[in-house]
Amino acid sequence: MARTHGSKAETTRPLIREAARSLFARYGYAAVSMRQIAAEVGVRVGTIYGYTDDKQALLADLLRTHMEELLADWQDAPALPALQRLERFVRFHIDCSLDRTESVFLAYMELRNLTPENRREIATLRRQYEDALEAILKDGVAQGVMQMADTRLATMALIAMLTGVTNWYRPGGRLDRDHVTRIYWDLARGAVGA
Amino acid sequence: MARTHGSKAETTRPLIREAARSLFARYGYAAVSMRQIAAEVGVRVGTIYGYTDDKQALLADLLRTHMEELLADWQDAPALPALQRLERFVRFHIDCSLDRTESVFLAYMELRNLTPENRREIATLRRQYEDALEAILKDGVAQGVMQMADTRLATMALIAMLTGVTNWYRPGGRLDRDHVTRIYWDLARGAVGA
DNA sequence: GTCTATATGGTGATAGAC
DNA sequence: GTCTATCACCATATAGAC
């Protein structure tokens, strides 16, 4: 990627990222043209290439940054009882999913539009995130406060269940976010036999 | 769509459907060209237009047929106790998801590439499917064999959880399908407080 | 029923002016 | 840092020969 400095660059760069994220999430990576992104930012298409090598790098950067932020923001507290850690995770994951719907959506379904190299990198980061949850479940089983036949499957099941809120949740809907989080926590707790 | 008859048509038509389904699922609707579909079938692009109005109709047909089959295949048995009906649903949904991974994937994430008209139609069918599950949960709560704060959220949570198997399940993997189904049934039963 | 040929317009990406 | 102009290519869809 071109290394640019100065004041203008640092206003345009985030605008490009945000436009790309928003458009990719709404229409899909393949359906969005560099011209559309440029138009959304208010520049011409040539300008975009001052900030990114190509369209692929734009997507890979979005996904990498998202997964790195997710991992950085999740501060597990292993000293806590497993059940409290799981409750924290449920709340954290739902909050992140609703605060960053676009990125969560992209990370989930634009993996296939990454080059194999980029895909491997993002998949590794995602695997780390899954492992963070599985560690809690293993801990809970070891402590005897949770029961499940397979912590790996339970991990995948919980993440799919929690991420699913983005499919139907709309701000101002029937239930507010806290309410939703409490209900999902009940479902999750039941699923892991706690 | 062009009405065609004769022997050749009825071999080519399903080939086009299968090629489109497979390619759309793998690369995404927007990323697949009519030329790619034609090449997969072994014909030239012009031939495709003898079987479909346009690319959009190809996608809409795939999704409509899939949802209609799903609804037709699900034969609920309301006379049964709610818990047994739920177990049937869990098994049914996982089996369908794994037998028809491509269609399930498309129905889940190519809605946004439908025209508003087509999207409404498919969304209505999906809603019927969700309602079939929710009816079981309401019944279970009424009978006192399940407990949950909100049957609608539990419905969405369960469907997301179950459909998630397509994200990681691979035939010949660590667990066979029956094993997976049993484990997910345990998770689902716990989630609904049974 | 399938082909070839074509109309029309959009695509990612680059070169070079300012 | 952003623009204009351009390249080479691919897209969807149609017309008409066979």
Coordinates of C-alpha atoms (C1' of nucleotides) in Angstrom, one line a residue:
Chain A
M1 CA 0.0 0.0 0.0
A2 CA 1.2 3.5 -0.8
R3 CA 2.6 5.2 2.2
T4 CA 1.1 8.7 2.5
H5 CA 1.4 11.4 5.0
G6 CA -0.1 14.8 5.7
S7 CA -3.5 16.0 6.9
K8 CA -5.6 15.3 3.8
A9 CA -4.5 11.7 3.7
E10 CA -5.6 10.9 7.2
T11 CA -9.1 12.2 6.6
T12 CA -9.5 10.4 3.3
R13 CA -8.1 7.1 4.4
P14 CA -10.8 6.4 7.0
L15 CA -13.5 7.6 4.7
I16 CA -12.4 5.0 2.1
R17 CA -12.4 2.3 4.7
E18 CA -15.8 3.2 6.0
A19 CA -17.3 3.5 2.5
A20 CA -15.9 0.1 1.5
R21 CA -17.1 -1.5 4.7
S22 CA -20.6 -0.1 4.3
L23 CA -20.9 -1.0 0.7
F24 CA -19.3 -4.4 0.9
A25 CA -21.7 -5.3 3.8
R26 CA -24.7 -4.1 2.0
Y27 CA -24.2 -5.4 -1.5
G28 CA -21.3 -7.9 -1.2
Y29 CA -17.7 -7.5 -2.2
A30 CA -18.1 -8.7 -5.7
A31 CA -21.0 -6.5 -6.4
V32 CA -19.3 -3.3 -5.4
S33 CA -17.1 -1.4 -7.8
M34 CA -14.2 0.8 -6.9
R35 CA -16.1 3.6 -8.7
Q36 CA -19.0 3.2 -6.2
I37 CA -16.6 3.4 -3.3
A38 CA -15.0 6.5 -4.7
A39 CA -18.4 8.1 -5.3
E40 CA -19.4 7.4 -1.7
V41 CA -16.2 9.1 -0.5
G42 CA -16.6 12.0 -3.0
V43 CA -13.4 11.4 -4.9
R44 CA -12.6 9.9 -8.3
V45 CA -11.6 6.3 -8.6
G46 CA -7.9 7.0 -9.3
T47 CA -7.6 8.5 -5.8
I48 CA -8.5 5.3 -4.1
Y49 CA -5.4 3.7 -5.5
G50 CA -3.3 6.1 -3.6
Y51 CA -4.4 4.4 -0.4
T52 CA -4.7 0.8 -1.3
D53 CA -2.9 -1.6 -3.6
D54 CA -6.1 -3.1 -5.0
K55 CA -9.7 -4.0 -4.1
Q56 CA -8.6 -7.3 -2.5
A57 CA -6.3 -5.4 -0.1
L58 CA -9.2 -3.2 0.9
L59 CA -11.3 -6.2 1.9
A60 CA -8.4 -8.0 3.7
D61 CA -7.5 -4.9 5.7
L62 CA -11.1 -4.5 6.8
L63 CA -11.3 -8.1 8.0
R64 CA -7.9 -8.2 9.6
T65 CA -8.5 -5.0 11.6
H66 CA -11.9 -6.2 12.7
M67 CA -10.6 -9.5 14.0
E68 CA -7.6 -7.9 15.7
E69 CA -9.8 -5.4 17.4
L70 CA -12.2 -8.1 18.5
L71 CA -9.3 -10.1 20.0
A72 CA -7.8 -7.0 21.7
D73 CA -11.1 -5.9 23.1
W74 CA -11.9 -9.2 24.7
Q75 CA -10.1 -9.1 28.0
D76 CA -10.8 -12.5 29.6
A77 CA -10.5 -12.7 33.4
P78 CA -9.5 -16.4 33.9
A79 CA -9.5 -15.9 37.7
L80 CA -13.3 -15.5 37.6
P81 CA -15.6 -18.5 37.9
A82 CA -16.3 -20.0 34.5
L83 CA -20.0 -19.1 34.6
Q84 CA -19.2 -15.4 35.1
R85 CA -16.7 -15.5 32.4
L86 CA -19.2 -17.0 30.0
E87 CA -21.8 -14.3 30.9
R88 CA -19.2 -11.7 30.1
F89 CA -18.5 -13.4 26.8
V90 CA -22.1 -13.5 25.8
R91 CA -22.6 -9.8 26.6
F92 CA -19.3 -8.9 24.9
H93 CA -20.1 -10.9 21.7
I94 CA -23.6 -9.5 21.4
D95 CA -22.4 -5.9 22.0
C96 CA -19.7 -6.2 19.4
S97 CA -22.0 -7.8 16.9
L98 CA -24.6 -5.0 17.3
D99 CA -22.0 -2.2 17.5
R100 CA -20.1 -3.5 14.4
T101 CA -22.8 -5.3 12.4
E102 CA -21.1 -4.5 9.1
S103 CA -17.7 -5.9 10.1
V104 CA -19.1 -9.0 11.8
F105 CA -21.2 -9.7 8.7
L106 CA -18.2 -9.3 6.4
A107 CA -15.9 -11.4 8.6
Y108 CA -18.5 -14.1 8.4
M109 CA -19.3 -14.2 4.8
E110 CA -16.7 -12.6 2.7
L111 CA -14.0 -15.0 3.6
R112 CA -14.5 -16.8 0.3
N113 CA -13.6 -13.6 -1.6
L114 CA -10.2 -13.4 0.0
T115 CA -7.1 -14.9 -1.7
P116 CA -6.1 -18.2 -0.1
E117 CA -3.3 -16.4 1.7
N118 CA -5.5 -13.7 3.1
R119 CA -8.2 -16.2 4.0
R120 CA -5.7 -18.3 6.0
E121 CA -4.7 -15.3 8.0
I122 CA -8.2 -14.3 8.9
A123 CA -9.2 -17.9 9.6
T124 CA -6.4 -18.1 12.1
L125 CA -7.6 -15.0 13.9
R126 CA -11.1 -16.3 14.0
R127 CA -9.9 -19.6 15.3
Q128 CA -8.2 -17.7 18.2
Y129 CA -11.5 -16.0 19.0
E130 CA -13.3 -19.4 19.0
D131 CA -10.6 -20.8 21.3
A132 CA -11.1 -18.0 23.8
L133 CA -14.7 -19.2 24.2
E134 CA -13.8 -22.8 24.2
A135 CA -11.3 -22.2 27.1
I136 CA -14.2 -20.9 29.2
L137 CA -16.4 -23.9 28.4
K138 CA -13.5 -26.4 29.2
D139 CA -13.0 -24.6 32.4
G140 CA -16.7 -24.7 33.3
V141 CA -16.8 -28.5 32.6
A142 CA -13.6 -29.0 34.7
Q143 CA -15.1 -27.0 37.6
G144 CA -18.3 -29.0 37.3
V145 CA -20.5 -26.0 36.7
M146 CA -21.2 -26.8 33.1
Q147 CA -22.1 -30.0 31.2
M148 CA -21.8 -30.7 27.5
A149 CA -20.8 -33.6 25.3
D150 CA -18.3 -31.7 23.2
T151 CA -16.8 -28.3 24.0
R152 CA -15.8 -27.7 20.4
L153 CA -19.3 -28.1 19.1
A154 CA -20.8 -26.1 21.9
T155 CA -18.3 -23.3 21.0
M156 CA -19.4 -23.3 17.4
A157 CA -23.1 -23.6 18.3
L158 CA -22.9 -20.7 20.8
I159 CA -21.0 -18.3 18.4
A160 CA -23.5 -19.1 15.6
M161 CA -26.4 -18.5 18.0
L162 CA -25.1 -15.2 19.4
T163 CA -23.9 -13.8 16.0
G164 CA -27.4 -14.5 14.8
V165 CA -28.8 -11.5 16.6
T166 CA -27.6 -9.4 13.7
N167 CA -30.1 -11.1 11.4
W168 CA -33.1 -9.8 13.1
Y169 CA -32.2 -7.2 15.8
R170 CA -33.2 -3.6 14.9
P171 CA -32.7 -0.7 17.3
G172 CA -36.0 0.6 18.5
G173 CA -37.6 -2.8 18.0
R174 CA -39.7 -4.8 20.4
L175 CA -36.8 -5.5 22.8
D176 CA -33.9 -3.3 23.8
R177 CA -30.4 -4.5 23.8
D178 CA -30.1 -5.3 27.5
H179 CA -33.3 -7.3 27.3
V180 CA -32.0 -9.3 24.3
T181 CA -28.7 -9.9 26.0
R182 CA -30.4 -11.3 29.1
I183 CA -32.6 -13.6 27.1
Y184 CA -29.6 -14.9 25.1
W185 CA -27.7 -15.4 28.3
D186 CA -30.5 -17.6 29.6
L187 CA -30.5 -19.6 26.4
A188 CA -26.7 -20.0 26.4
R189 CA -26.6 -21.0 30.1
G190 CA -29.2 -23.6 29.5
A191 CA -27.4 -25.0 26.4
V192 CA -24.2 -25.5 28.4
G193 CA -26.1 -27.2 31.2
A194 CA -25.5 -24.5 33.9
Chain B
M1 CA -39.3 -17.7 -18.6
A2 CA -39.3 -19.4 -22.0
R3 CA -41.6 -22.4 -22.1
T4 CA -39.6 -25.2 -23.6
H5 CA -40.5 -28.8 -24.2
G6 CA -38.8 -31.9 -25.6
S7 CA -36.2 -34.3 -24.2
K8 CA -33.1 -32.1 -24.6
A9 CA -34.7 -29.2 -22.6
E10 CA -35.4 -31.4 -19.6
T11 CA -31.8 -32.5 -19.3
T12 CA -30.3 -29.1 -19.8
R13 CA -32.7 -27.2 -17.5
P14 CA -31.7 -29.0 -14.3
L15 CA -28.0 -28.8 -15.3
I16 CA -28.3 -25.1 -15.5
R17 CA -30.0 -25.0 -12.1
E18 CA -27.3 -27.2 -10.5
A19 CA -24.5 -25.2 -12.1
A20 CA -26.0 -21.9 -10.9
R21 CA -26.6 -23.2 -7.4
S22 CA -23.1 -24.6 -7.1
L23 CA -21.4 -21.6 -8.5
F24 CA -23.5 -19.0 -6.6
A25 CA -22.9 -20.9 -3.3
R26 CA -19.2 -21.0 -3.9
Y27 CA -18.4 -17.6 -5.2
G28 CA -21.5 -15.5 -4.6
Y29 CA -24.2 -14.4 -7.0
A30 CA -22.6 -11.2 -8.0
A31 CA -19.2 -12.8 -8.6
V32 CA -20.5 -15.4 -11.0
S33 CA -21.1 -14.6 -14.7
M34 CA -23.6 -16.2 -17.0
R35 CA -20.6 -17.3 -19.0
Q36 CA -19.3 -19.3 -16.1
I37 CA -22.6 -21.0 -15.6
A38 CA -22.8 -21.9 -19.3
A39 CA -19.2 -23.2 -19.3
E40 CA -20.0 -25.4 -16.3
V41 CA -23.0 -26.8 -18.2
G42 CA -21.1 -27.2 -21.4
V43 CA -23.1 -24.8 -23.5
R44 CA -22.7 -21.2 -24.7
V45 CA -24.1 -18.3 -22.8
G46 CA -26.9 -17.6 -25.3
T47 CA -28.4 -21.1 -24.5
I48 CA -29.0 -20.1 -20.9
Y49 CA -31.4 -17.5 -21.9
G50 CA -33.7 -20.1 -23.5
Y51 CA -34.3 -21.3 -19.9
T52 CA -34.4 -18.2 -17.8
D53 CA -35.4 -14.6 -18.3
D54 CA -32.3 -13.3 -16.7
K55 CA -29.7 -13.9 -13.9
Q56 CA -32.0 -12.6 -11.3
A57 CA -34.8 -15.1 -12.1
L58 CA -32.2 -17.9 -11.9
L59 CA -31.4 -16.9 -8.3
A60 CA -35.0 -16.3 -7.3
D61 CA -36.1 -19.7 -8.7
L62 CA -33.4 -21.5 -6.7
L63 CA -34.4 -19.8 -3.5
R64 CA -38.1 -20.2 -4.0
T65 CA -37.8 -23.9 -4.8
H66 CA -35.6 -24.5 -1.9
M67 CA -37.9 -22.9 0.6
E68 CA -40.9 -24.5 -0.8
E69 CA -39.3 -27.9 -0.6
L70 CA -38.2 -27.2 3.0
L71 CA -41.7 -26.4 4.0
A72 CA -43.2 -29.3 2.1
D73 CA -40.7 -31.8 3.6
W74 CA -41.3 -30.7 7.2
Q75 CA -44.3 -32.7 8.3
D76 CA -45.0 -31.7 11.8
A77 CA -47.0 -34.0 14.0
P78 CA -48.8 -31.7 16.4
A79 CA -50.3 -34.6 18.2
L80 CA -46.9 -35.6 19.6
P81 CA -45.6 -34.1 22.8
A82 CA -43.7 -30.8 22.2
L83 CA -40.4 -32.3 23.2
Q84 CA -40.5 -35.0 20.7
R85 CA -41.6 -32.6 18.0
L86 CA -38.6 -30.4 18.8
E87 CA -36.3 -33.3 18.6
R88 CA -37.7 -34.1 15.2
F89 CA -37.2 -30.5 14.1
V90 CA -33.6 -30.5 15.3
R91 CA -32.9 -33.6 13.3
F92 CA -34.8 -32.4 10.3
H93 CA -33.1 -29.1 10.2
I94 CA -29.6 -30.4 10.6
D95 CA -30.2 -33.1 7.9
C96 CA -31.6 -30.6 5.5
S97 CA -28.8 -28.2 6.1
L98 CA -26.2 -30.9 5.5
D99 CA -27.9 -32.5 2.5
R100 CA -28.6 -29.2 0.8
T101 CA -25.7 -27.0 2.1
E102 CA -25.6 -24.9 -1.0
S103 CA -29.3 -24.0 -1.0
V104 CA -29.3 -23.3 2.7
F105 CA -26.3 -21.1 2.3
L106 CA -27.8 -19.2 -0.6
A107 CA -31.2 -18.8 1.1
Y108 CA -29.4 -17.4 4.1
M109 CA -27.1 -14.9 2.4
E110 CA -28.2 -14.1 -1.1
L111 CA -31.4 -12.4 0.0
R112 CA -29.9 -9.0 -0.5
N113 CA -29.2 -9.8 -4.2
L114 CA -32.8 -10.3 -4.9
T115 CA -35.1 -7.5 -6.2
P116 CA -37.3 -6.2 -3.4
E117 CA -40.2 -8.1 -4.9
N118 CA -38.4 -11.4 -4.9
R119 CA -36.9 -10.7 -1.5
R120 CA -40.4 -10.2 0.0
E121 CA -41.5 -13.5 -1.4
I122 CA -38.6 -15.5 -0.1
A123 CA -38.7 -13.7 3.3
T124 CA -42.4 -14.7 3.6
L125 CA -41.5 -18.4 3.0
R126 CA -38.7 -18.2 5.6
R127 CA -41.0 -16.7 8.1
Q128 CA -43.4 -19.6 7.7
Y129 CA -40.5 -22.0 8.4
E130 CA -39.6 -20.0 11.5
D131 CA -43.2 -20.0 12.7
A132 CA -43.3 -23.8 12.4
L133 CA -40.5 -24.0 15.0
E134 CA -42.0 -21.3 17.2
A135 CA -45.3 -23.2 17.3
I136 CA -43.5 -26.1 18.9
L137 CA -41.8 -23.9 21.5
K138 CA -45.1 -22.2 22.4
D139 CA -46.6 -25.6 22.7
G140 CA -43.8 -26.7 24.9
V141 CA -44.1 -23.7 27.2
A142 CA -47.9 -24.2 27.4
Q143 CA -47.5 -27.8 28.3
G144 CA -44.9 -26.8 30.9
V145 CA -42.1 -29.0 29.5
M146 CA -40.1 -26.0 28.3
Q147 CA -39.2 -22.7 29.8
M148 CA -37.9 -19.6 28.0
A149 CA -38.4 -15.8 28.3
D150 CA -39.3 -15.3 24.7
T151 CA -40.3 -17.9 22.1
R152 CA -39.5 -15.6 19.2
L153 CA -35.9 -15.0 20.2
A154 CA -35.5 -18.7 21.1
T155 CA -36.7 -19.5 17.6
M156 CA -34.2 -17.3 16.0
A157 CA -31.4 -18.4 18.3
L158 CA -32.1 -22.1 17.6
I159 CA -32.3 -21.7 13.9
A160 CA -29.0 -19.8 13.8
M161 CA -27.4 -22.4 16.0
L162 CA -28.6 -25.3 14.0
T163 CA -27.8 -23.8 10.6
G164 CA -24.3 -23.1 11.9
V165 CA -23.3 -26.7 11.4
T166 CA -22.8 -25.9 7.8
N167 CA -19.9 -23.6 8.7
W168 CA -17.7 -26.4 10.1
Y169 CA -19.1 -29.8 9.4
R170 CA -17.2 -31.9 6.9
P171 CA -18.1 -35.5 6.0
G172 CA -15.5 -37.8 7.3
G173 CA -14.5 -35.4 10.1
R174 CA -14.1 -36.1 13.8
L175 CA -17.9 -36.7 14.4
D176 CA -20.4 -38.4 12.1
R177 CA -23.7 -36.8 11.4
D178 CA -25.7 -38.8 14.0
H179 CA -23.3 -37.9 16.6
V180 CA -23.4 -34.2 15.7
T181 CA -27.2 -34.3 15.7
R182 CA -27.3 -35.9 19.2
I183 CA -25.0 -33.3 20.6
Y184 CA -26.9 -30.4 19.1
W185 CA -30.1 -31.9 20.4
D186 CA -28.6 -31.8 23.9
L187 CA -27.7 -28.1 23.4
A188 CA -31.1 -27.2 22.1
R189 CA -32.9 -29.1 24.8
G190 CA -30.9 -27.3 27.4
A191 CA -31.5 -23.9 25.8
V192 CA -35.2 -24.2 26.0
G193 CA -35.1 -25.4 29.6
A194 CA -36.2 -29.0 29.0
Chain C
dG1 C1' -32.2 -26.2 -28.8
dT2 C1' -28.0 -24.4 -29.5
dC3 C1' -24.9 -21.7 -31.9
dT4 C1' -22.2 -17.2 -33.5
dA5 C1' -22.0 -12.5 -33.5
dT6 C1' -22.8 -8.3 -31.5
dA7 C1' -24.8 -4.1 -28.9
dT8 C1' -23.9 -1.5 -25.0
dG9 C1' -21.9 -0.4 -21.0
dG10 C1' -19.3 -1.4 -16.7
dT11 C1' -14.8 -3.2 -14.5
dG12 C1' -10.0 -2.9 -12.2
dA13 C1' -6.1 -0.6 -12.7
dT14 C1' -2.5 2.8 -14.5
dA15 C1' -0.1 7.1 -16.5
dG16 C1' 0.7 11.5 -16.2
dA17 C1' -1.1 16.5 -15.7
dC18 C1' -1.8 19.9 -12.0
Chain D
dG1 C1' -3.4 14.3 -3.1
dT2 C1' -6.5 14.4 -6.6
dC3 C1' -7.7 14.8 -11.1
dT4 C1' -8.6 13.3 -16.2
dA5 C1' -8.0 10.1 -19.7
dT6 C1' -7.3 5.7 -21.1
dC7 C1' -6.3 0.6 -21.6
dA8 C1' -7.8 -4.0 -22.1
dC9 C1' -11.2 -6.8 -20.7
dC10 C1' -15.6 -8.8 -19.1
dA11 C1' -20.5 -8.2 -18.1
dT12 C1' -25.7 -9.0 -19.4
dA13 C1' -28.6 -9.6 -22.8
dT14 C1' -30.4 -10.1 -27.7
dA15 C1' -30.8 -11.3 -32.9
dG16 C1' -30.8 -14.3 -36.2
dA17 C1' -28.5 -18.5 -38.6
dC18 C1' -28.7 -23.4 -38.5

